[in-house]
CSV table of C-alpha atoms in Angstrom, one decimal:
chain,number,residue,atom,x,y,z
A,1241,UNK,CA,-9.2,8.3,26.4
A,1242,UNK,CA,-5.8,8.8,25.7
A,1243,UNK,CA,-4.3,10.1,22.5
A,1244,UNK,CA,-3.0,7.2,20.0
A,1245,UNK,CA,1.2,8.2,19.1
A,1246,UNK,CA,1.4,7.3,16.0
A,1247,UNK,CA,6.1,7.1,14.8
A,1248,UNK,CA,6.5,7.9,11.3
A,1249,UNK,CA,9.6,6.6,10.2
A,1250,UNK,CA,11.3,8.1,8.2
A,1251,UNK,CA,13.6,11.1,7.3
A,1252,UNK,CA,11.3,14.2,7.1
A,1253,UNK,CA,11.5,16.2,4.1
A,1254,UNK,CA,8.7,18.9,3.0
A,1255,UNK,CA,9.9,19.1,-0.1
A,1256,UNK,CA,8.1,15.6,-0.8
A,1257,UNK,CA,4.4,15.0,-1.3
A,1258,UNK,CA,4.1,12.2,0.7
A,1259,UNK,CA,5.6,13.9,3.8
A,1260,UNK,CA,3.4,16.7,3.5
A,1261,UNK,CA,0.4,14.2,3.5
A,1262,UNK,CA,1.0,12.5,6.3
A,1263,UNK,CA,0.0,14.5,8.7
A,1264,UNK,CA,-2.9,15.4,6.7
A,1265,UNK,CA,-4.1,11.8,6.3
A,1266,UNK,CA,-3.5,11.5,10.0
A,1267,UNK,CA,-5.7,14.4,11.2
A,1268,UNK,CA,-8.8,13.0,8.8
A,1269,UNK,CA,-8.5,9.5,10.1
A,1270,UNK,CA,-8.6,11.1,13.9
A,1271,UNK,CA,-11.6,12.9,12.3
A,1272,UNK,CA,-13.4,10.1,11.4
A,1273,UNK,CA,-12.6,7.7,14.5
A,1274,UNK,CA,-13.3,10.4,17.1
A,1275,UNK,CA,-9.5,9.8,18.5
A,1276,UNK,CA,-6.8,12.1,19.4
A,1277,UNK,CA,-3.9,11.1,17.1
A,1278,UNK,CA,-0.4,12.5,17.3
A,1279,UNK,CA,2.1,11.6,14.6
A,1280,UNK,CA,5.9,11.8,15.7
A,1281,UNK,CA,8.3,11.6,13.2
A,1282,UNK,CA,11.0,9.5,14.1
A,1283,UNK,CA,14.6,10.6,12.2
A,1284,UNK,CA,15.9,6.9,10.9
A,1285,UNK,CA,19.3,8.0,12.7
A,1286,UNK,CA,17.9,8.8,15.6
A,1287,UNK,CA,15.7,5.6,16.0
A,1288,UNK,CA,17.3,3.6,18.8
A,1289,UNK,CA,17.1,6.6,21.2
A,1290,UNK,CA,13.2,5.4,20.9
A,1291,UNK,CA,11.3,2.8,22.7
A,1292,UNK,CA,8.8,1.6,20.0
A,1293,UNK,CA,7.0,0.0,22.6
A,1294,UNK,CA,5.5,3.5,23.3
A,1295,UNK,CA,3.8,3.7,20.3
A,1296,UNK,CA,0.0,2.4,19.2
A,1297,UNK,CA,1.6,1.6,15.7
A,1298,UNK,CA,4.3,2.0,13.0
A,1299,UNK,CA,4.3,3.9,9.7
A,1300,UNK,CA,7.1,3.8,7.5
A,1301,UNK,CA,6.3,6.5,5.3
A,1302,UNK,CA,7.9,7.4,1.9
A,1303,UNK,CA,11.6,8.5,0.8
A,1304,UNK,CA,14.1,6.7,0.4
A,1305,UNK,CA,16.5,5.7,0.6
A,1306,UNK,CA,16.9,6.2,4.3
A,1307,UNK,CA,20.1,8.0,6.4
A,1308,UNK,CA,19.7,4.3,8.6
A,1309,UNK,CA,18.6,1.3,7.1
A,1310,UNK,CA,19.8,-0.7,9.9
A,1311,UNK,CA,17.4,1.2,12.2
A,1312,UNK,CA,14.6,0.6,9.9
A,1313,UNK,CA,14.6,-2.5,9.5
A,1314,UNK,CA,15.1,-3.4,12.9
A,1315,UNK,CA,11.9,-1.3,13.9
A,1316,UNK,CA,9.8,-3.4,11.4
A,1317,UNK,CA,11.0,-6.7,12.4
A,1318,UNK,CA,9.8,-5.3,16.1
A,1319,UNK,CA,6.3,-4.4,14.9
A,1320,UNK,CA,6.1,-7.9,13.4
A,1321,UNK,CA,7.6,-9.7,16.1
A,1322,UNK,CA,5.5,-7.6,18.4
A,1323,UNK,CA,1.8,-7.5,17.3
A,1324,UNK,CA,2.1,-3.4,16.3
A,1325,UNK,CA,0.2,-2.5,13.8
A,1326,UNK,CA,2.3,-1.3,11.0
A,1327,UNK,CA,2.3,0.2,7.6
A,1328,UNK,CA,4.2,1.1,5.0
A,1329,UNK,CA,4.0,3.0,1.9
A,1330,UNK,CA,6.3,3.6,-1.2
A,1331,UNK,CA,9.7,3.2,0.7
A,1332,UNK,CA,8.0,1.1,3.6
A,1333,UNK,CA,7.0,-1.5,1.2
A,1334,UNK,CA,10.0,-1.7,-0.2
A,1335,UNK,CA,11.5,-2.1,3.2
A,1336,UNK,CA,9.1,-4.2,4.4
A,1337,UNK,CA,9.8,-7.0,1.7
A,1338,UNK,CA,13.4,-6.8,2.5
A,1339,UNK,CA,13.1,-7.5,6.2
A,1340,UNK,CA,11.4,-10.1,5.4
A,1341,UNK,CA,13.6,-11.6,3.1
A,1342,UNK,CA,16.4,-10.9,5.3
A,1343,UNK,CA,15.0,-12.2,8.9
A,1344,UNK,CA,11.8,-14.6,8.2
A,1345,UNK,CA,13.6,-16.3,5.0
A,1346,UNK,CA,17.2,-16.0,6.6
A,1347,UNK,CA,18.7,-14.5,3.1
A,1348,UNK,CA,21.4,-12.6,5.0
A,1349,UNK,CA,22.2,-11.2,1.1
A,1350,UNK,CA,19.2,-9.7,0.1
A,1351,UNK,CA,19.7,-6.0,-0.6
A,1352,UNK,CA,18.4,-3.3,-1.9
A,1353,UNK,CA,19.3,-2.0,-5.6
A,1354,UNK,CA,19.2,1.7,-5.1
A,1355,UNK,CA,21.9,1.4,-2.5
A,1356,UNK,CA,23.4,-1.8,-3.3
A,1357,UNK,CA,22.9,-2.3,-7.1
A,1358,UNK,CA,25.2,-5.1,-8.0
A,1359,UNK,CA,24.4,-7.4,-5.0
A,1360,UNK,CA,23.6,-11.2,-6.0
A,1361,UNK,CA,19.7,-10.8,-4.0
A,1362,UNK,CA,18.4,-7.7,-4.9
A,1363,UNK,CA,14.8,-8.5,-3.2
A,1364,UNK,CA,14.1,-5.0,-4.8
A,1365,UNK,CA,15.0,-3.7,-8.2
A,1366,UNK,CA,14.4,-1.2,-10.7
A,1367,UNK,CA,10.2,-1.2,-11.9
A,1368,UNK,CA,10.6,-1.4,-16.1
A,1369,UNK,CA,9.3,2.1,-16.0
A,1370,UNK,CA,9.6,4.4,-12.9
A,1371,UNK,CA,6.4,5.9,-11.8
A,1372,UNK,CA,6.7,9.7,-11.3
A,1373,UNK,CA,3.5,11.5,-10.1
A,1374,UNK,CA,1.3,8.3,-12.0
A,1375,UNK,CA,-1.7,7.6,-11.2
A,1376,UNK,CA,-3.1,3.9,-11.6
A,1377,UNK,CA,-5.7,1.3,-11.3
A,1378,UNK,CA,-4.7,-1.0,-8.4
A,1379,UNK,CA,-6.7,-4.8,-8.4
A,1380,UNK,CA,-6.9,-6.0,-4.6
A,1381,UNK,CA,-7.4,-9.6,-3.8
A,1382,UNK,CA,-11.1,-9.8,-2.8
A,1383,UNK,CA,-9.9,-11.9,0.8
A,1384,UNK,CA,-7.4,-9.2,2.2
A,1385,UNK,CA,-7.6,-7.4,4.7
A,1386,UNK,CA,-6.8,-4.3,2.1
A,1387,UNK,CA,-10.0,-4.8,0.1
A,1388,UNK,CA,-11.7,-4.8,3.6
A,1389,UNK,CA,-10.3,-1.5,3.9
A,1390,UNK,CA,-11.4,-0.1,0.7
A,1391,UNK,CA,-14.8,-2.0,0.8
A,1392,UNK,CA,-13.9,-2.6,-2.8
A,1393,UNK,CA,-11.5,-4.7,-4.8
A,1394,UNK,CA,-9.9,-2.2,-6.9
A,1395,UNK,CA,-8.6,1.5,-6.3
A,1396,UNK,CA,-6.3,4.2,-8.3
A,1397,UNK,CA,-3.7,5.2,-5.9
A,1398,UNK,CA,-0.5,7.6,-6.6
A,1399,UNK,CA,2.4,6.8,-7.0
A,1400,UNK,CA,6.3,8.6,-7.0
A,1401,UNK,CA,8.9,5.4,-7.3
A,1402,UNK,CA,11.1,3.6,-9.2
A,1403,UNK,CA,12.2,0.6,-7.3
A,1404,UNK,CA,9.5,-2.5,-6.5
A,1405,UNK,CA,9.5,-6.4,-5.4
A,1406,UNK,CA,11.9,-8.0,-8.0
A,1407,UNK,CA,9.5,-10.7,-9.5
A,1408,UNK,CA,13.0,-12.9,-9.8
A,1409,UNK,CA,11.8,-13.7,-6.1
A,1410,UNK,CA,8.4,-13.0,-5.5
A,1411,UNK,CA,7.2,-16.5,-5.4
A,1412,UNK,CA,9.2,-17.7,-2.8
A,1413,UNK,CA,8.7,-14.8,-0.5
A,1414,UNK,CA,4.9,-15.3,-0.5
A,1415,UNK,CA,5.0,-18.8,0.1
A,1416,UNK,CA,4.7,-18.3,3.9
A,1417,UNK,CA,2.4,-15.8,5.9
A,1418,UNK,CA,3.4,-12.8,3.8
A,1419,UNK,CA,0.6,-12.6,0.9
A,1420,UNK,CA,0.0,-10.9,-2.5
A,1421,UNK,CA,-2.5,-8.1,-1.7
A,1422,UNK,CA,-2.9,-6.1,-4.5
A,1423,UNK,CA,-1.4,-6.2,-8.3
A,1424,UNK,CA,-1.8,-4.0,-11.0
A,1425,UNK,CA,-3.2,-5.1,-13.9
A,1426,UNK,CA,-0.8,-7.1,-15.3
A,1427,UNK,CA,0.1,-8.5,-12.3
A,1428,UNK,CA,3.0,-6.5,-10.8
A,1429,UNK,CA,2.7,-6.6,-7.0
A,1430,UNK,CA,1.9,-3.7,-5.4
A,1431,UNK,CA,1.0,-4.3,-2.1
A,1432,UNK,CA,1.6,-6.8,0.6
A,1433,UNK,CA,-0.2,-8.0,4.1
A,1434,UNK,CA,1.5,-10.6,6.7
A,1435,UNK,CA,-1.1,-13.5,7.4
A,1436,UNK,CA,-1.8,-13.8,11.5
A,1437,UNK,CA,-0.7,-10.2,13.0
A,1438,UNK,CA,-3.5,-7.6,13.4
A,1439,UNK,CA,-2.5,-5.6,11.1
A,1440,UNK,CA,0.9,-5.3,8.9
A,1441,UNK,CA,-0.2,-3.9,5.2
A,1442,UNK,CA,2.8,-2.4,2.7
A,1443,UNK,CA,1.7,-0.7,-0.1
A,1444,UNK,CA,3.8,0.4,-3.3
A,1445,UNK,CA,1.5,3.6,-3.9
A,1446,UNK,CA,0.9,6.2,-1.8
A,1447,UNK,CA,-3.0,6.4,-0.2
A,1448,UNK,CA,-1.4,9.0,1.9
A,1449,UNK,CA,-1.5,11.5,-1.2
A,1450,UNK,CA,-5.2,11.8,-1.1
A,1451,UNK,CA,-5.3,13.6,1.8
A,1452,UNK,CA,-4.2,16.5,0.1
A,1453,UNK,CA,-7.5,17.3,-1.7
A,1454,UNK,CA,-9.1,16.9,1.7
A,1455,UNK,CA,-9.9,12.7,0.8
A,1456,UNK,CA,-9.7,10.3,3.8
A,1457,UNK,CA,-7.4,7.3,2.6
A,1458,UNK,CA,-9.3,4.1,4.0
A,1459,UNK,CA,-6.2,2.4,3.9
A,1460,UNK,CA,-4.9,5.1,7.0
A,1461,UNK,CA,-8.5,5.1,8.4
A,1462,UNK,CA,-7.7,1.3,8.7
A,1463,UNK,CA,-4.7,1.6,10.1
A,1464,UNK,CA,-5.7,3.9,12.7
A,1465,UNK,CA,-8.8,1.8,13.6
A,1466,UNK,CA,-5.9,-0.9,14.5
A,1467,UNK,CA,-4.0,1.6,16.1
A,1468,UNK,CA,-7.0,1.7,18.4
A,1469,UNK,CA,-7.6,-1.5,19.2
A,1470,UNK,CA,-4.0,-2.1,20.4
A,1471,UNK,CA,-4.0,0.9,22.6
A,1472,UNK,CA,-7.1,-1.1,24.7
């Protein structure tokens, strides 16, 4: 049985949390399905010298903004467009929301506002309070495929962000196959799932940080699980 590869996106850093959980979260999950798994970070820059077509799945992992958001974007819309399994956490959600916006909804102006602040379509904006090291009490929607993961409809996940879906157009980006997964408890979104691929779940919070005090996160126990299935 061959060993699931596993590219991280992103621009490594060990000087943030999540980086230093991935791997960590990684290892447990091969732990508990009994499957070699290799994570390869892949440097956003450096992203086209890649074929993602070699990998069992996609995680865009935390920290941005990235060096390439070209690059990023274009390797989400292929894990989309291409069955992948793919997740995304912190950063990845955010970037996940804006490919979206960008290539399912055709809004060829929706930006960013950490790097592009002023634009007319910021799909994602400042949250009213940024959420440094917080912990908090996430309500997931009992059908997902998230609360499958969990075997439970709510969680406390970690969190180290400022920036989330901009409510100003939250509506209409859920009206097609991209759903509301989880909110907090006054409703913010804070995570996502894409309605018909085997597995494409975005999360605001970071389940990777529970790795860190030796805690499998079921959301990356999930993920890999998909992994598996696409490498058959």
């Amino acid at each position: 049985m061959k060993q699931l590869r596993i590219g991280l996106i992103g621009d490594r850093d060990d000087s943030i949390t999540a980086h230093r959980a991935n791997p960590h979260a990684l290892e447990l999950a091969a732990r508990a399905t009994g499957r070699a798994v290799e994570g390869i970070w892949l440097a956003t820059e450096r992203l086209g010298e890649h074929n993602l077509d070699d990998f069992d799945g996609l995680w865009c992992v935390p920290g941005s903004p990235y060096r390439d958001t070209d690059a990023v974007l274009l390797a989400i819309a292929h894990a989309r467009c291409n069955a992948l399994p793919f997740l995304g956490t912190c950063g990845g959600f955010q970037y996940a929301l804006l490919e979206h916006a960008r290539n399912v909804l055709g809004w060829a102006d929706a930006e960013h506002a950490e790097t592009h602040p002023d634009a007319a379509r910021t799909v994602i904006s400042p949250l009213p309070c940024a959420m440094r090291e917080t912990l908090e009490r996430v309500e997931l929607r009992a059908d997902s495929r998230l609360a499958a993961a969990y075997g439970a409809q709510e969680t406390f996940e970690g969190y180290f962000c400022g920036y989330g879906l901009n409510p100003a157009f939250g509506e209409q980006l859920t009206q097609g196959p991209l759903k509301v997964a989880a909110t907090d408890a006054a409703g913010a979104v804070r995570a996502m799932e894409l309605d018909g691929h085997p597995f494409f779940i975005a999360t605001l919070f970071q389940p990777e940080r529970a790795a860190l005090i030796g805690r499998l996160p079921p959301l990356v126990h999930a993920f890999v699980n998909a992994c598996q299935e696409n490498a058959r």
